[in-house]
Amino acid sequence: MTDGSLACQSVFKPQVQIMNQSCGRVPNREDNMTIKTKIAGAFATAAIALTAGMAVAEYPEKPVNFIVPWPPGDLEDVLTRMIADDFQEKYGVAAAVVNKPGGGGGPFPGAIEVANAPADGYTIGSFVIGVPVMGHQIDIAPLTPAKFDPLGIFLTYPFVIATSGDAPYSSMAELAEYAKSNEVALGHFGDVLTPTQVTKAFAKNAGFEWGSDAAFDALDCNTLASGDADVINTTLQLILPCLDSVKVLTSITDQRIPLVPDAPAIGELDADLNIALWNGLFVTKDTPQDVRDKIIAVAKESMMSERAQAVAKETGALVYWQDAGDSAARIENDIATMARIGGLLE
């Protein structure tokens, strides 16, 4: 017998008793009114009981979408797919990554889709740092005020500042000294990216200016070998093929990258610039805690799995699970850091 049929039986039993009590004698008008009133009340109670039974359906009961606001294939996509696969296996409902690249809008169109979805845990955002740190500060109405809470941060991209092996400097301090009297060309992926801003802010604080800087679609071994740039701001995986013939001066990460352990993290060189390009899982603020907990349980286990850690080992990325409270504190700290960097670059 289902919960619904039990509820019906329990609420309609008094109704049957009411009618039975009236049998054996001729009911008067007052009796009829009393019976009608009690029967109506019994039906109302039954309706409430059945509605309540439907409202407490356990999460998840239908497909779940993880929104990645970038094309398929990069680290956040690969790792979020692992989480979605494990979610589906654990809870027995369909779970999928939905890629929503925003073109010139970056990650924000995808973030808007998550912000506009019901706060029920069926639409989850896999967001880069810019969404929670900047999204509510750059006049994007659907993201203002801040719409999201972190479930956890799980990826730090392995951004580095690198130069060719024959460059006349082997550290950021030596680069700063050299650049004060020599032209040094910087290659990066665009001014708006956090690693680019950190790289330029470091120059300001170290007392030098880049001789020139330009955005590239690709920054790899060929960029340095061809002399298109003297110093590049790129991800470690793009220079892995020539890692033995280049110098990694620093990593724009929270901690040193195991593949290049001798390169200090940027925060070791300048505490005011201690920030990294990271990715995490987010839900809208009214999402119930029990729903959050179920997503977190799967994501944490996924990121600490052997296959996720293999991605870290192969690419130099940092793959981990930072809980919701620590992630929220990190975001607040990053907002303050980006404000300082913005002030330096004005």
Tab-separated table of C-alpha atoms in Angstrom:
chain	number	residue	atom	x	y	z
A	1	MET	CA	0.000	0.000	0.000
A	2	THR	CA	1.358	3.429	-0.929
A	3	ASP	CA	1.779	6.415	1.393
A	4	GLY	CA	-0.962	8.157	-0.579
A	5	SER	CA	-3.481	5.327	-0.091
A	6	LEU	CA	-2.690	5.175	3.615
A	7	ALA	CA	-3.291	8.910	3.859
A	8	CYS	CA	-6.626	8.570	2.068
A	9	GLN	CA	-7.696	5.703	4.321
A	10	SER	CA	-6.826	7.616	7.488
A	11	VAL	CA	-8.602	10.825	6.526
A	12	PHE	CA	-11.723	9.190	5.079
A	13	LYS	CA	-12.292	6.748	7.959
A	14	PRO	CA	-13.940	9.456	10.159
A	15	GLN	CA	-16.236	10.286	7.244
A	16	VAL	CA	-17.485	6.687	7.110
A	17	GLN	CA	-18.010	6.722	10.857
A	18	ILE	CA	-20.031	9.931	10.574
A	19	MET	CA	-22.378	8.359	8.049
A	20	ASN	CA	-22.684	5.151	10.054
A	21	GLN	CA	-23.653	7.104	13.171
A	22	SER	CA	-26.652	8.540	11.331
A	23	CYS	CA	-27.969	5.134	10.265
A	24	GLY	CA	-30.870	3.615	12.199
A	25	ARG	CA	-32.767	6.896	12.624
A	26	VAL	CA	-34.230	9.513	10.363
A	27	PRO	CA	-31.821	12.470	10.195
A	28	ASN	CA	-33.202	15.930	10.686
A	29	ARG	CA	-32.102	19.099	8.869
A	30	GLU	CA	-29.478	19.886	11.513
A	31	ASP	CA	-28.036	16.381	11.203
A	32	ASN	CA	-27.798	16.762	7.429
A	33	MET	CA	-25.917	20.056	7.763
A	34	THR	CA	-23.524	18.538	10.306
A	35	ILE	CA	-22.826	15.531	8.085
A	36	LYS	CA	-22.222	17.727	5.015
A	37	THR	CA	-19.869	19.979	6.962
A	38	LYS	CA	-17.847	17.062	8.329
A	39	ILE	CA	-17.661	15.336	4.945
A	40	ALA	CA	-16.433	18.560	3.318
A	41	GLY	CA	-13.817	18.877	6.039
A	42	ALA	CA	-12.713	15.294	5.498
A	43	PHE	CA	-12.265	15.876	1.751
A	44	ALA	CA	-10.251	19.050	2.437
A	45	THR	CA	-8.027	17.194	4.892
A	46	ALA	CA	-7.479	14.426	2.337
A	47	ALA	CA	-6.480	16.935	-0.330
A	48	ILE	CA	-3.970	18.587	2.012
A	49	ALA	CA	-2.513	15.215	3.014
A	50	LEU	CA	-2.083	14.098	-0.591
A	51	THR	CA	-0.517	17.431	-1.613
A	52	ALA	CA	1.911	17.271	1.296
A	53	GLY	CA	2.876	13.741	0.292
A	54	MET	CA	3.747	14.942	-3.197
A	55	ALA	CA	5.678	18.003	-1.945
A	56	VAL	CA	8.223	16.039	0.069
A	57	ALA	CA	9.615	14.051	-2.879
A	58	GLU	CA	13.249	13.307	-2.184
A	59	TYR	CA	15.972	15.069	-4.198
A	60	PRO	CA	16.920	14.186	-6.861
A	61	GLU	CA	13.860	12.826	-8.657
A	62	LYS	CA	14.506	14.174	-12.169
A	63	PRO	CA	17.493	14.977	-14.428
A	64	VAL	CA	20.161	17.375	-13.154
A	65	ASN	CA	22.157	19.741	-15.381
A	66	PHE	CA	25.631	21.064	-14.642
A	67	ILE	CA	26.107	24.283	-16.643
A	68	VAL	CA	29.666	24.844	-17.898
A	69	PRO	CA	29.819	28.277	-19.589
A	70	TRP	CA	32.671	27.273	-21.913
A	71	PRO	CA	33.110	24.922	-24.889
A	72	PRO	CA	33.857	21.247	-24.141
A	73	GLY	CA	37.354	19.975	-23.525
A	74	ASP	CA	39.075	22.213	-20.994
A	75	LEU	CA	39.845	21.241	-17.414
A	76	GLU	CA	36.614	22.524	-15.841
A	77	ASP	CA	34.605	20.590	-18.426
A	78	VAL	CA	36.536	17.353	-17.941
A	79	LEU	CA	36.260	17.459	-14.148
A	80	THR	CA	32.613	18.540	-14.070
A	81	ARG	CA	31.771	15.596	-16.326
A	82	MET	CA	33.337	13.298	-13.749
A	83	ILE	CA	31.074	14.815	-11.085
A	84	ALA	CA	27.994	14.446	-13.298
A	85	ASP	CA	28.814	10.800	-14.055
A	86	ASP	CA	29.275	10.001	-10.379
A	87	PHE	CA	26.083	11.883	-9.459
A	88	GLN	CA	24.114	9.796	-11.934
A	89	GLU	CA	25.623	6.568	-10.651
A	90	LYS	CA	24.987	7.393	-6.983
A	91	TYR	CA	21.442	8.724	-7.213
A	92	GLY	CA	20.090	6.873	-10.242
A	93	VAL	CA	18.888	9.933	-12.161
A	94	ALA	CA	20.252	11.408	-15.374
A	95	ALA	CA	22.961	14.025	-14.847
A	96	ALA	CA	24.690	15.841	-17.679
A	97	VAL	CA	27.084	18.672	-18.417
A	98	VAL	CA	25.507	21.333	-20.618
A	99	ASN	CA	28.093	23.570	-22.300
A	100	LYS	CA	26.941	27.183	-22.675
A	101	PRO	CA	29.852	29.162	-24.155
A	102	GLY	CA	29.145	32.871	-24.042
A	103	GLY	CA	31.366	34.090	-26.877
A	104	GLY	CA	32.185	37.739	-26.209
A	105	GLY	CA	30.164	37.556	-23.003
A	106	GLY	CA	32.562	35.068	-21.461
A	107	PRO	CA	31.040	32.937	-18.691
A	108	PHE	CA	28.244	35.374	-17.865
A	109	PRO	CA	25.468	34.231	-20.261
A	110	GLY	CA	25.774	30.726	-18.823
A	111	ALA	CA	25.749	32.130	-15.298
A	112	ILE	CA	22.554	34.055	-16.061
A	113	GLU	CA	20.861	30.806	-17.078
A	114	VAL	CA	21.697	29.297	-13.688
A	115	ALA	CA	20.583	32.463	-11.876
A	116	ASN	CA	17.202	32.348	-13.621
A	117	ALA	CA	16.568	28.664	-12.859
A	118	PRO	CA	14.551	27.525	-9.805
A	119	ALA	CA	16.582	27.201	-6.594
A	120	ASP	CA	16.022	23.449	-6.395
A	121	GLY	CA	19.404	21.909	-7.227
A	122	TYR	CA	18.461	20.742	-10.710
A	123	THR	CA	20.577	23.444	-12.402
A	124	ILE	CA	24.107	23.718	-11.000
A	125	GLY	CA	26.784	26.148	-12.169
A	126	SER	CA	30.411	25.175	-12.734
A	127	PHE	CA	31.947	28.643	-12.648
A	128	VAL	CA	35.335	30.251	-13.015
A	129	ILE	CA	36.429	32.902	-10.494
A	130	GLY	CA	35.074	35.819	-12.537
A	131	VAL	CA	31.410	34.877	-12.026
A	132	PRO	CA	31.224	35.138	-8.212
A	133	VAL	CA	33.961	37.755	-7.880
A	134	MET	CA	33.001	40.152	-10.674
A	135	GLY	CA	29.563	39.166	-12.003
A	136	HIS	CA	27.589	41.308	-9.559
A	137	GLN	CA	29.937	44.293	-9.937
A	138	ILE	CA	29.849	44.911	-13.691
A	139	ASP	CA	26.245	45.958	-14.287
A	140	ILE	CA	24.814	42.565	-15.262
A	141	ALA	CA	21.278	42.934	-13.924
A	142	PRO	CA	20.369	39.206	-13.644
A	143	LEU	CA	23.501	38.656	-11.528
A	144	THR	CA	22.989	41.670	-9.245
A	145	PRO	CA	23.007	41.488	-6.274
A	146	ALA	CA	25.176	38.389	-5.909
A	147	LYS	CA	23.016	35.365	-6.767
A	148	PHE	CA	25.206	32.368	-5.970
A	149	ASP	CA	26.583	30.420	-3.028
A	150	PRO	CA	29.584	28.137	-3.468
A	151	LEU	CA	29.241	24.427	-2.844
A	152	GLY	CA	32.988	24.098	-3.185
A	153	ILE	CA	35.996	25.079	-5.285
A	154	PHE	CA	37.746	22.153	-6.952
A	155	LEU	CA	40.229	23.360	-9.592
A	156	THR	CA	43.099	25.812	-9.833
A	157	TYR	CA	44.282	26.288	-13.405
A	158	PRO	CA	48.068	25.905	-13.783
A	159	PHE	CA	48.810	29.420	-15.032
A	160	VAL	CA	52.478	30.344	-15.141
A	161	ILE	CA	54.763	33.130	-16.274
A	162	ALA	CA	57.448	31.579	-18.468
A	163	THR	CA	60.323	32.597	-20.711
A	164	SER	CA	62.763	30.916	-23.064
A	165	GLY	CA	65.627	28.903	-21.684
A	166	ASP	CA	68.250	31.368	-22.937
A	167	ALA	CA	66.620	34.479	-21.440
A	168	PRO	CA	69.036	36.612	-19.352
A	169	TYR	CA	66.866	36.207	-16.234
A	170	SER	CA	65.768	33.181	-14.253
A	171	SER	CA	63.436	34.660	-11.651
A	172	MET	CA	60.810	37.382	-11.409
A	173	ALA	CA	63.227	39.550	-9.443
A	174	GLU	CA	65.863	39.225	-12.169
A	175	LEU	CA	63.215	39.910	-14.819
A	176	ALA	CA	62.171	43.089	-12.997
A	177	GLU	CA	65.740	44.341	-12.843
A	178	TYR	CA	66.401	43.510	-16.504
A	179	ALA	CA	63.167	45.134	-17.703
A	180	LYS	CA	64.052	48.454	-16.065
A	181	SER	CA	66.639	49.033	-18.786
A	182	ASN	CA	65.526	46.686	-21.568
A	183	GLU	CA	62.376	46.184	-23.638
A	184	VAL	CA	60.540	42.995	-22.689
A	185	ALA	CA	57.476	41.884	-24.674
A	186	LEU	CA	54.666	40.162	-22.779
A	187	GLY	CA	52.223	37.710	-24.370
A	188	HIS	CA	48.911	36.929	-22.655
A	189	PHE	CA	45.346	35.722	-23.323
A	190	GLY	CA	43.629	39.068	-22.832
A	191	ASP	CA	43.607	42.025	-20.467
A	192	VAL	CA	40.446	41.008	-18.627
A	193	LEU	CA	41.782	37.662	-17.436
A	194	THR	CA	42.892	37.463	-13.814
A	195	PRO	CA	46.376	36.052	-14.630
A	196	THR	CA	47.028	38.922	-17.061
A	197	GLN	CA	46.007	41.511	-14.499
A	198	VAL	CA	48.189	39.858	-11.870
A	199	THR	CA	51.160	39.856	-14.249
A	200	LYS	CA	50.758	43.555	-15.010
A	201	ALA	CA	50.175	44.439	-11.358
A	202	PHE	CA	53.383	42.631	-10.412
A	203	ALA	CA	55.288	44.860	-12.830
A	204	LYS	CA	53.765	47.963	-11.222
A	205	ASN	CA	54.720	46.853	-7.728
A	206	ALA	CA	58.203	45.780	-8.852
A	207	GLY	CA	58.885	49.146	-10.477
A	208	PHE	CA	59.072	48.267	-14.168
A	209	GLU	CA	56.918	48.479	-17.283
A	210	TRP	CA	56.466	45.931	-20.019
A	211	GLY	CA	58.031	47.137	-23.254
A	212	SER	CA	54.940	45.885	-25.080
A	213	ASP	CA	52.125	43.457	-24.505
A	214	ALA	CA	49.706	41.661	-26.804
A	215	ALA	CA	46.920	39.112	-26.597
A	216	PHE	CA	47.406	35.785	-28.396
A	217	ASP	CA	45.019	32.983	-29.280
A	218	ALA	CA	47.712	30.472	-28.347
A	219	LEU	CA	50.743	30.844	-26.112
A	220	ASP	CA	52.985	27.830	-26.312
A	221	CYS	CA	56.481	26.644	-27.117
A	222	ASN	CA	56.327	28.174	-30.604
A	223	THR	CA	55.510	31.616	-29.207
A	224	LEU	CA	58.781	31.701	-27.300
A	225	ALA	CA	60.835	29.934	-29.977
A	226	SER	CA	59.704	32.392	-32.660
A	227	GLY	CA	60.407	35.432	-30.500
A	228	ASP	CA	56.814	36.680	-30.783
A	229	ALA	CA	56.977	37.331	-27.045
A	230	ASP	CA	59.823	37.325	-24.546
A	231	VAL	CA	57.659	36.368	-21.588
A	232	ILE	CA	54.333	34.571	-21.767
A	233	ASN	CA	51.449	34.172	-19.365
A	234	THR	CA	50.027	30.748	-20.192
A	235	THR	CA	48.890	27.424	-18.801
A	236	LEU	CA	51.487	24.838	-17.980
A	237	GLN	CA	49.971	22.167	-20.202
A	238	LEU	CA	50.608	24.343	-23.268
A	239	ILE	CA	54.359	24.347	-22.640
A	240	LEU	CA	54.734	20.797	-21.337
A	241	PRO	CA	56.287	19.615	-24.649
A	242	CYS	CA	59.192	22.049	-24.178
A	243	LEU	CA	59.294	22.236	-20.393
A	244	ASP	CA	62.964	21.206	-20.358
A	245	SER	CA	63.932	24.136	-22.579
A	246	VAL	CA	61.958	26.989	-20.972
A	247	LYS	CA	62.077	28.725	-17.611
A	248	VAL	CA	58.978	28.916	-15.445
A	249	LEU	CA	59.466	32.075	-13.387
A	250	THR	CA	56.366	31.841	-11.192
A	251	SER	CA	52.941	30.230	-11.039
A	252	ILE	CA	49.754	32.272	-10.669
A	253	THR	CA	48.313	29.743	-8.270
A	254	ASP	CA	47.660	29.437	-4.544
A	255	GLN	CA	50.511	27.000	-4.089
A	256	ARG	CA	53.420	25.685	-6.088
A	257	ILE	CA	52.680	23.370	-8.993
A	258	PRO	CA	54.167	19.903	-8.407
A	259	LEU	CA	55.414	19.636	-12.004
A	260	VAL	CA	57.547	22.776	-11.494
A	261	PRO	CA	58.277	22.737	-7.756
A	262	ASP	CA	61.125	25.262	-7.964
A	263	ALA	CA	58.867	28.004	-9.337
A	264	PRO	CA	57.359	30.043	-6.483
A	265	ALA	CA	53.662	30.838	-6.399
A	266	ILE	CA	52.938	34.517	-7.041
A	267	GLY	CA	51.784	35.058	-3.455
A	268	GLU	CA	55.264	34.127	-2.244
A	269	LEU	CA	56.685	37.029	-4.247
A	270	ASP	CA	53.963	39.613	-3.601
A	271	ALA	CA	51.361	38.886	-0.925
A	272	ASP	CA	49.040	41.554	-2.351
A	273	LEU	CA	48.683	39.494	-5.531
A	274	ASN	CA	47.882	36.154	-3.921
A	275	ILE	CA	45.124	35.048	-6.251
A	276	ALA	CA	44.582	32.281	-8.784
A	277	LEU	CA	42.278	31.356	-11.628
A	278	TRP	CA	39.970	28.704	-10.162
A	279	ASN	CA	36.672	26.924	-10.822
A	280	GLY	CA	33.947	25.685	-8.481
A	281	LEU	CA	30.351	24.494	-8.179
A	282	PHE	CA	27.618	27.027	-7.381
A	283	VAL	CA	23.874	27.088	-6.693
A	284	THR	CA	21.470	29.972	-6.190
A	285	LYS	CA	21.132	31.283	-2.665
A	286	ASP	CA	17.708	29.798	-1.800
A	287	THR	CA	18.712	26.222	-2.616
A	288	PRO	CA	17.844	23.947	0.366
A	289	GLN	CA	20.745	22.721	2.485
A	290	ASP	CA	19.871	19.031	2.135
A	291	VAL	CA	20.039	19.434	-1.647
A	292	ARG	CA	23.417	21.151	-1.393
A	293	ASP	CA	24.723	18.378	0.846
A	294	LYS	CA	23.868	15.676	-1.693
A	295	ILE	CA	25.681	17.503	-4.499
A	296	ILE	CA	28.697	18.192	-2.288
A	297	ALA	CA	28.976	14.559	-1.181
A	298	VAL	CA	29.393	13.388	-4.768
A	299	ALA	CA	31.618	16.242	-5.951
A	300	LYS	CA	34.074	15.887	-3.084
A	301	GLU	CA	34.446	12.160	-3.661
A	302	SER	CA	34.847	12.692	-7.411
A	303	MET	CA	37.634	15.247	-7.071
A	304	MET	CA	39.609	13.116	-4.663
A	305	SER	CA	39.285	10.051	-6.905
A	306	GLU	CA	42.250	8.506	-8.697
A	307	ARG	CA	41.019	9.563	-12.128
A	308	ALA	CA	40.644	13.233	-11.098
A	309	GLN	CA	44.062	13.247	-9.467
A	310	ALA	CA	45.476	11.706	-12.634
A	311	VAL	CA	44.282	14.806	-14.519
A	312	ALA	CA	46.152	16.936	-11.996
A	313	LYS	CA	49.314	14.909	-12.417
A	314	GLU	CA	49.171	15.027	-16.209
A	315	THR	CA	48.401	18.744	-16.605
A	316	GLY	CA	49.865	20.476	-13.571
A	317	ALA	CA	46.406	21.613	-12.480
A	318	LEU	CA	45.575	21.606	-8.787
A	319	VAL	CA	42.533	19.384	-8.215
A	320	TYR	CA	41.050	19.268	-4.714
A	321	TRP	CA	37.855	20.005	-2.771
A	322	GLN	CA	37.540	23.224	-0.755
A	323	ASP	CA	34.373	23.227	1.329
A	324	ALA	CA	31.590	25.801	1.111
A	325	GLY	CA	32.673	27.902	4.080
A	326	ASP	CA	36.316	28.133	3.032
A	327	SER	CA	35.260	28.789	-0.564
A	328	ALA	CA	33.033	31.693	0.515
A	329	ALA	CA	35.906	33.188	2.515
A	330	ARG	CA	38.223	32.748	-0.462
A	331	ILE	CA	35.786	34.591	-2.716
A	332	GLU	CA	35.588	37.526	-0.305
A	333	ASN	CA	39.375	37.664	-0.150
A	334	ASP	CA	39.624	37.496	-3.949
A	335	ILE	CA	37.133	40.362	-4.291
A	336	ALA	CA	39.410	42.486	-2.099
A	337	THR	CA	42.506	41.378	-4.026
A	338	MET	CA	40.937	42.210	-7.385
A	339	ALA	CA	39.971	45.636	-6.047
A	340	ARG	CA	43.618	46.272	-5.128
A	341	ILE	CA	44.790	45.072	-8.530
A	342	GLY	CA	42.225	47.256	-10.248
A	343	GLY	CA	43.525	50.240	-8.313
A	344	LEU	CA	47.089	49.504	-9.401
A	345	LEU	CA	46.121	49.261	-13.058
A	346	GLU	CA	44.005	52.427	-13.254
